[in-house]
Tab-separated table of C-alpha atoms in Angstrom:
chain	number	residue	atom	x	y	z
A	1	UNK	CA	-22.235	-19.432	-26.184
A	2	UNK	CA	-22.064	-15.669	-25.822
A	3	UNK	CA	-22.197	-15.902	-22.028
A	4	UNK	CA	-19.137	-18.152	-22.013
A	5	UNK	CA	-17.225	-15.587	-24.060
A	6	UNK	CA	-18.355	-12.751	-21.775
A	7	UNK	CA	-17.419	-14.820	-18.709
A	8	UNK	CA	-13.958	-15.432	-20.182
A	9	UNK	CA	-13.454	-11.739	-20.974
A	10	UNK	CA	-14.315	-10.601	-17.451
A	11	UNK	CA	-12.184	-13.389	-15.968
A	12	UNK	CA	-9.213	-12.385	-18.103
A	13	UNK	CA	-9.715	-8.718	-17.225
A	14	UNK	CA	-9.832	-9.586	-13.533
A	15	UNK	CA	-6.636	-11.624	-13.692
A	16	UNK	CA	-4.807	-8.870	-15.591
A	17	UNK	CA	-5.948	-6.210	-13.109
A	18	UNK	CA	-4.936	-8.448	-10.187
A	19	UNK	CA	-1.455	-8.900	-11.611
A	20	UNK	CA	-1.090	-5.154	-12.112
A	21	UNK	CA	-2.263	-4.520	-8.538
A	22	UNK	CA	0.235	-7.084	-7.296
A	23	UNK	CA	3.001	-5.175	-9.048
A	24	UNK	CA	1.895	-2.013	-7.270
A	25	UNK	CA	1.710	-3.661	-3.853
A	26	UNK	CA	5.186	-5.123	-4.313
A	27	UNK	CA	6.570	-1.674	-5.175
A	28	UNK	CA	7.795	-2.699	-8.616
A	29	UNK	CA	5.830	-0.327	-10.865
A	30	UNK	CA	8.966	1.647	-11.766
A	31	UNK	CA	11.230	-1.397	-12.264
A	32	UNK	CA	12.217	-1.870	-15.852
A	33	UNK	CA	11.972	-5.675	-15.853
A	34	UNK	CA	8.847	-6.199	-13.702
A	35	UNK	CA	7.031	-2.882	-13.925
A	36	UNK	CA	5.703	-0.488	-16.485
A	37	UNK	CA	7.050	2.393	-18.527
A	38	UNK	CA	7.084	5.510	-16.369
A	39	UNK	CA	8.679	8.951	-16.843
A	40	UNK	CA	12.282	9.391	-15.700
A	41	UNK	CA	11.245	11.953	-13.072
A	42	UNK	CA	9.033	9.366	-11.394
A	43	UNK	CA	11.794	6.754	-11.423
A	44	UNK	CA	14.312	9.092	-9.824
A	45	UNK	CA	12.125	10.600	-7.063
A	46	UNK	CA	11.312	8.200	-4.172
A	47	UNK	CA	8.126	10.109	-3.286
A	48	UNK	CA	6.795	9.942	-6.828
A	49	UNK	CA	7.812	6.289	-7.074
A	50	UNK	CA	5.770	5.499	-3.948
A	51	UNK	CA	2.837	7.510	-5.301
A	52	UNK	CA	2.979	5.553	-8.580
A	53	UNK	CA	3.014	2.228	-6.704
A	54	UNK	CA	0.088	3.338	-4.525
A	55	UNK	CA	-1.927	4.505	-7.525
A	56	UNK	CA	-1.489	1.235	-9.398
A	57	UNK	CA	-2.176	-0.891	-6.322
A	58	UNK	CA	-5.370	0.973	-5.378
A	59	UNK	CA	-6.985	1.460	-8.778
A	60	UNK	CA	-6.065	-1.935	-10.210
A	61	UNK	CA	-7.426	-3.655	-7.104
A	62	UNK	CA	-10.671	-1.779	-7.708
A	63	UNK	CA	-10.694	-2.842	-11.344
A	64	UNK	CA	-10.085	-6.468	-10.342
A	65	UNK	CA	-12.961	-6.432	-7.860
A	66	UNK	CA	-15.250	-4.810	-10.411
A	67	UNK	CA	-14.334	-7.358	-13.064
A	68	UNK	CA	-14.738	-10.389	-10.788
A	69	UNK	CA	-18.154	-9.193	-9.531
A	70	UNK	CA	-20.210	-10.106	-12.630
A	71	UNK	CA	-18.669	-13.580	-12.794
A	72	UNK	CA	-21.176	-14.914	-10.269
A	73	UNK	CA	-24.359	-14.011	-12.167
A	74	UNK	CA	-22.812	-14.797	-15.542
A	75	UNK	CA	-21.478	-18.108	-14.173
A	76	UNK	CA	-24.910	-19.122	-12.901
A	77	UNK	CA	-26.367	-18.485	-16.360
A	78	UNK	CA	-23.578	-20.536	-17.969
A	79	UNK	CA	-24.064	-23.406	-15.501
A	80	UNK	CA	-27.837	-23.457	-15.962
A	81	UNK	CA	-27.510	-24.193	-19.638
A	82	UNK	CA	-27.155	-20.675	-20.921
A	83	UNK	CA	-29.587	-18.406	-22.642
A	84	UNK	CA	-29.204	-16.059	-25.516
A	85	UNK	CA	-27.920	-12.610	-24.744
A	86	UNK	CA	-30.331	-9.826	-25.588
A	87	UNK	CA	-29.278	-6.544	-27.101
A	88	UNK	CA	-29.787	-4.649	-23.846
A	89	UNK	CA	-27.774	-7.244	-21.963
A	90	UNK	CA	-24.882	-6.788	-24.367
A	91	UNK	CA	-25.126	-3.003	-24.078
A	92	UNK	CA	-25.096	-3.145	-20.274
A	93	UNK	CA	-22.144	-5.535	-20.188
A	94	UNK	CA	-20.236	-3.442	-22.739
A	95	UNK	CA	-20.759	-0.240	-20.752
A	96	UNK	CA	-19.797	-2.011	-17.523
A	97	UNK	CA	-16.684	-3.483	-19.160
A	98	UNK	CA	-15.709	-0.046	-20.438
A	99	UNK	CA	-16.051	1.356	-16.920
A	100	UNK	CA	-13.838	-1.412	-15.510
A	101	UNK	CA	-11.160	-0.785	-18.132
A	102	UNK	CA	-11.302	2.950	-17.429
A	103	UNK	CA	-10.785	2.364	-13.698
A	104	UNK	CA	-7.830	0.081	-14.441
A	105	UNK	CA	-6.236	2.479	-16.931
A	106	UNK	CA	-6.538	5.587	-14.741
A	107	UNK	CA	-3.346	5.116	-12.683
A	108	UNK	CA	-1.193	4.628	-15.764
A	109	UNK	CA	-2.459	7.879	-17.283
A	110	UNK	CA	-1.998	9.656	-13.946
A	111	UNK	CA	1.605	8.405	-13.663
A	112	UNK	CA	2.442	10.061	-16.983
A	113	UNK	CA	1.607	13.444	-15.458
A	114	UNK	CA	3.268	12.879	-12.058
A	115	UNK	CA	6.655	14.191	-13.169
A	116	UNK	CA	5.280	17.557	-14.289
A	117	UNK	CA	5.806	20.491	-11.883
A	118	UNK	CA	2.077	21.344	-11.737
A	119	UNK	CA	1.237	17.917	-10.291
A	120	UNK	CA	3.673	17.921	-7.387
């Protein structure tokens, strides 16, 4: 049962990261209706706007790939009838999930500092 939950979490994380990457590739990160909250300096400067779109597209694509990768081994365990998850397995999956979330959150934290003069 635990593997099904873990499979669902990584699947949901992968879909969310894919949608965020899609927003970056479409150039809509700074749009109020489709995008995300960004500083006013980033919205007004075309160079910073492009940088924000590129950051989200690149890093969220990486997060999506990283979150879809464990679906194959976890899916084979689920399809074979499932086993119990050991403590070390949970620790490894938790650390890996934290790394994936960190990769996906990086561009949004970086965008907050794009409008500052030291970052230009």
